Every structure is written in structure tokens, then in C-alpha cells.
Amino acid sequence: MNQSVLSGATEDQFQLATYKKMPIAAERGEGVWIYTSEGEQYLDLYGGHAVAGTGHCHPHVVKAIREQAGNLIFYSNLVYSSARARAAEKLVSIAPAELTKTFFCNSGTEANENAMRMARMFTGREKIITFTGGFHGRTADAISATFLGKYREIGKPNVPGHLEAEFGNIESVRELADDNVAAIMLEPIQSMAGINMAQPDFYRALRTLCDERGIVLIYDEVQTGVGRTGQWFFAGSEAGDGVVPDIVTLAKALGSGVPVGACLVTEKISSRIKENDLGTTFGGGMLAMAAVTATLEAIENDGMLENVRRVEAYLRRRLREVRGVVAVHGLGFLLGIEFEENAAAVHKRLLDRKIITGTSSNPKVLRLLPPLCLTEAHVDEFVLAADEHG
Ligand SMILES: Cc1ncc(COP(=O)(O)O)c(C=O)c1O
């Protein structure tokens, strides 16, 4: 029996069966490649669920983690740390100018919980508006904000005060935005729903509505942040009409795989947050902070934002040749390829060709969330495999 089969059997025996897994055991990674213990090589267009932004085991990130692990793995927020100082300064330096403070935590759902808490504290109000199709995480408040499939059902009893609006429809938001609404929170590009984007004027209208009614605007950039769209953030980008929200939440690619989440916050909100209002043991730990700084440096040093924009354009051009492709949704390396046939079948065939992709809750949409270092040559490989089976 080979090692992958053995690992699979052991995991299945000792782990809760909460995931539908692909039949591969990933033992090593390098750039856009994942290797099994049998030496099989997979082209990773899924990035471990959008986490491997810098690619697998980027040398600059590995070096920083190794060095930090030898110095100090962790101490809590009760002391200062040069690793934390560097990460916070670097993150703020690449963010839109309005976002001047960070709060570090450990995951996307935790970042969203803290963002909603800050909004309630800031406004003294209770309700949160989110959107049909948005996904915000699996802890109590975040899952209650998730109007997608069965998630709210799984999270019952739900936290009260969560309201559902229609993504892209500002009237549906206006109707709900009464004087007990603390925040409007959205994935600016809905990923799990099958890669949905709104028109730029929708984001502008949300900003105006929030300003008029004293509501906090939160962008959940757990997927769109840290370079995935070809800009550092969706916040402030042309696709979103330059709109900057009051809070941006991040996770996934922020630590290249070392678990870390963050909230980026405006001066207006942060000036009202006091000692003990928020907290987390592991948030801001040195190992994660070293990973954050090195991740942002690697993206910058390797020109990955420009790479995403160039290779996205190439991929879109090449996809025109692929039979069975109906449309390409999304931005940068957060792409949804809509097929005539079911995406699950395409996903399986590509996996047989040793290419890892993702599905979504839209049965026709195949999702690509590749490392930001993907090149034209990798695209050629993908297009060949996708077309052969088109
Ligand atoms: C947009 C978005 N927000 C929040 C989350 C939750 O992040 P985490 O799994 O790190 O808690 C996810 C996870 O997929 C996500 O895609």
C-alpha cells in the first residue's frame, strides 16, 4: 500500500469526517506545485483554499519563520515585540491611507467576529446587514452573518439581529438600514457563492448610505485581500470605485499558511476601542508576525501584484479557446470559470490530470485561487488539460 493510501486510511480512522477530501496526501510544496510522498506532482490552482498566496514554501517566508522560531516562537500581547511592530507597520503601509491601525488574531472568522464587535461598540447599535451568498466563517456571529446554503442552519441557534440583503441591490440594503444597524459587512467579491462581483457604483452607494446613517462599513477581504485581485486590497481599488470601508478583515494568504487573521481599522473607530475590549491569546504571536512581514515583502519583492494582473489577462484570453466555457467571473487570481457542464466533473477530470482546482456552491462554476506567482506556462498547462476534456 502506498503512503498516500496509508495516510488517508489513518486520517479517516482518527479524524472527524468533516471534509470531502481529494485522494492525495500532500507532503511537500514548492511554488505552484504540491508533491505526494510517491513523488507525484500536482499543479495547485487552488492554493490550499486561497492561503498559498506567495506559493508553497516561498524561500523568503521559510527563512523568516525558521529564524523567528529560533529566537522566540510566542509571547502574548502583554509585551512589545519587534516582530509584531514590523508586521503592523508593514501592513498599515500597504493599506489605503484611511486604515491606520491593526488588530491581529488567528483566522478569518475571528477577524469578522471582532469587526462586528467593534462596529457594535462604536455605534451602540446591534443589527448587522450582510448579503445573500456571502460567507463569513463558522463561529457563532460569523455563521449567523452567512446567508449561504445551509451554514446558518448548522450554526443554530443563530445570534439575533442579522439581516439579509441582496448583493448588488442597494435598494434592498436601504430598506433594512434602520437606526439600530451597526454595520454592513460584505465579501466585496463573493467567493464561495461562485465568484460574484457587483458594479462599482454599488460599493459607492454602500459607502454613501453608511455615511448618511452612521453605519460602519466592513469589507471581509479574507479572500480578496493580500494581493489576490492584483491589488493589495479590494478596498480603495478601481473595481470598487475607490471606496475604502471603515474596517477590512484579512486572513488566508496573510501568513502564507501560518494561521493569522487581522482587522485593519480607521482612526475614527480605533480611537473608541479601549483596553480589554478585544483580545486573543495567540493573536500577534511572533512566529505569525514574522510570517506576515515576510509574506508582504515576498509579494512586493517578486512583483506578484503585476504578475497577477498580467497572467489574469493571459488566462482570460486563453480561456476563450476552451470548449464548454460560458463565462469567466471575478478579478485577478480569484476567478470563477462557468462551464456548460457541472464544475464537479471538470474538477475531477483535472485532478486526474494532476491539476488541483476548486468548486463552489454554484454547480457550474469552477474556482481558481492559485498562488500569485502562477505564470503563463502554468496557464498553458491548465488550458491544455481543460480543453482536451472540453
Ligand atoms: C470570505 C471569507 N470570510 C471568512 C472566512 C473564514 O475564515 P477562517 O476559515 O479562517 O475562519 C472564509 C473562509 O473560507 C472566507 O472565505
PDB file of N, CA, C and O and ligand atoms in Angstrom, residues 49 107-110 112 135-137 187 192 220 222-223 251-252, ligand 1:
ATOM      1  N   HIS A  49      -7.023  26.525  -0.558  1.00  0.00           N
ATOM      2  CA  HIS A  49      -8.135  27.416  -0.260  1.00  0.00           C
ATOM      3  C   HIS A  49      -7.664  28.870  -0.115  1.00  0.00           C
ATOM      4  O   HIS A  49      -7.908  29.525   0.906  1.00  0.00           O
ATOM      5  N   SER A 107      -7.631  33.856  12.588  1.00  0.00           N
ATOM      6  CA  SER A 107      -8.389  33.252  11.482  1.00  0.00           C
ATOM      7  C   SER A 107      -9.347  34.289  10.907  1.00  0.00           C
ATOM      8  O   SER A 107      -9.555  35.363  11.489  1.00  0.00           O
ATOM      9  N   GLY A 108      -9.974  33.908   9.791  1.00  0.00           N
ATOM     10  CA  GLY A 108     -10.922  34.806   9.145  1.00  0.00           C
ATOM     11  C   GLY A 108     -12.177  35.017   9.967  1.00  0.00           C
ATOM     12  O   GLY A 108     -12.675  36.134  10.111  1.00  0.00           O
ATOM     13  N   THR A 109     -12.685  33.934  10.516  1.00  0.00           N
ATOM     14  CA  THR A 109     -13.926  34.059  11.284  1.00  0.00           C
ATOM     15  C   THR A 109     -13.702  34.941  12.520  1.00  0.00           C
ATOM     16  O   THR A 109     -14.549  35.757  12.881  1.00  0.00           O
ATOM     17  N   GLU A 110     -12.526  34.807  13.132  1.00  0.00           N
ATOM     18  CA  GLU A 110     -12.221  35.597  14.327  1.00  0.00           C
ATOM     19  C   GLU A 110     -12.072  37.088  13.958  1.00  0.00           C
ATOM     20  O   GLU A 110     -12.505  37.968  14.715  1.00  0.00           O
ATOM     21  N   ASN A 112     -13.674  38.551  11.564  1.00  0.00           N
ATOM     22  CA  ASN A 112     -15.028  39.065  11.337  1.00  0.00           C
ATOM     23  C   ASN A 112     -15.794  39.251  12.643  1.00  0.00           C
ATOM     24  O   ASN A 112     -16.538  40.223  12.802  1.00  0.00           O
ATOM     25  N   PHE A 135     -20.053  34.538   2.549  1.00  0.00           N
ATOM     26  CA  PHE A 135     -19.578  33.585   3.563  1.00  0.00           C
ATOM     27  C   PHE A 135     -18.622  34.326   4.494  1.00  0.00           C
ATOM     28  O   PHE A 135     -17.696  34.987   4.031  1.00  0.00           O
ATOM     29  N   HIS A 136     -18.843  34.183   5.823  1.00  0.00           N
ATOM     30  CA  HIS A 136     -18.019  34.952   6.756  1.00  0.00           C
ATOM     31  C   HIS A 136     -17.378  34.120   7.858  1.00  0.00           C
ATOM     32  O   HIS A 136     -16.733  34.684   8.742  1.00  0.00           O
ATOM     33  N   GLY A 137     -17.566  32.797   7.838  1.00  0.00           N
ATOM     34  CA  GLY A 137     -16.905  31.961   8.836  1.00  0.00           C
ATOM     35  C   GLY A 137     -17.895  31.117   9.614  1.00  0.00           C
ATOM     36  O   GLY A 137     -19.107  31.179   9.389  1.00  0.00           O
ATOM     37  N   GLU A 187     -18.408  40.414   1.554  1.00  0.00           N
ATOM     38  CA  GLU A 187     -17.269  39.988   0.746  1.00  0.00           C
ATOM     39  C   GLU A 187     -17.375  40.837  -0.515  1.00  0.00           C
ATOM     40  O   GLU A 187     -18.337  40.663  -1.278  1.00  0.00           O
ATOM     41  N   MET A 192     -17.257  31.850  -2.235  1.00  0.00           N
ATOM     42  CA  MET A 192     -17.900  30.524  -2.123  1.00  0.00           C
ATOM     43  C   MET A 192     -19.173  30.444  -2.953  1.00  0.00           C
ATOM     44  O   MET A 192     -19.556  29.376  -3.430  1.00  0.00           O
ATOM     45  N   ASP A 220     -15.086  42.138   4.216  1.00  0.00           N
ATOM     46  CA  ASP A 220     -14.454  40.867   4.534  1.00  0.00           C
ATOM     47  C   ASP A 220     -13.529  40.543   3.360  1.00  0.00           C
ATOM     48  O   ASP A 220     -13.968  40.050   2.317  1.00  0.00           O
ATOM     49  N   VAL A 222     -11.001  38.457   3.498  1.00  0.00           N
ATOM     50  CA  VAL A 222     -10.287  37.218   3.833  1.00  0.00           C
ATOM     51  C   VAL A 222      -9.798  36.528   2.558  1.00  0.00           C
ATOM     52  O   VAL A 222      -8.709  35.959   2.525  1.00  0.00           O
ATOM     53  N   GLN A 223     -10.581  36.617   1.482  1.00  0.00           N
ATOM     54  CA  GLN A 223     -10.131  36.035   0.206  1.00  0.00           C
ATOM     55  C   GLN A 223      -9.567  37.095  -0.740  1.00  0.00           C
ATOM     56  O   GLN A 223      -8.582  36.853  -1.423  1.00  0.00           O
ATOM     57  N   ALA A 251      -7.218  37.280   6.413  1.00  0.00           N
ATOM     58  CA  ALA A 251      -6.684  36.015   6.952  1.00  0.00           C
ATOM     59  C   ALA A 251      -6.044  35.288   5.764  1.00  0.00           C
ATOM     60  O   ALA A 251      -5.272  35.913   5.042  1.00  0.00           O
ATOM     61  N   LYS A 252      -6.381  33.993   5.583  1.00  0.00           N
ATOM     62  CA  LYS A 252      -5.917  33.204   4.423  1.00  0.00           C
ATOM     63  C   LYS A 252      -4.447  33.447   4.057  1.00  0.00           C
ATOM     64  O   LYS A 252      -3.565  32.942   4.703  1.00  0.00           O
TER      65      LYS A 252
HETATM   66  C1  LIG B   1     -14.642  35.390   2.708  1.00  0.00           C
HETATM   67  C2  LIG B   1     -14.347  34.548   3.902  1.00  0.00           C
HETATM   68  N1  LIG B   1     -14.524  35.049   5.124  1.00  0.00           N
HETATM   69  C3  LIG B   1     -14.245  34.336   6.235  1.00  0.00           C
HETATM   70  C4  LIG B   1     -13.792  33.038   6.160  1.00  0.00           C
HETATM   71  C5  LIG B   1     -13.476  32.270   7.398  1.00  0.00           C
HETATM   72  O1  LIG B   1     -12.102  32.151   7.532  1.00  0.00           O
HETATM   73  P1  LIG B   1     -11.463  31.055   8.501  1.00  0.00           P
HETATM   74  O2  LIG B   1     -11.755  29.718   7.902  1.00  0.00           O
HETATM   75  O3  LIG B   1     -10.001  31.393   8.538  1.00  0.00           O
HETATM   76  O4  LIG B   1     -12.117  31.221   9.830  1.00  0.00           O
HETATM   77  C6  LIG B   1     -13.590  32.461   4.890  1.00  0.00           C
HETATM   78  C7  LIG B   1     -13.115  31.062   4.776  1.00  0.00           C
HETATM   79  O5  LIG B   1     -13.217  30.416   3.770  1.00  0.00           O
HETATM   80  C8  LIG B   1     -13.877  33.225   3.734  1.00  0.00           C
HETATM   81  O6  LIG B   1     -13.710  32.717   2.517  1.00  0.00           O
END
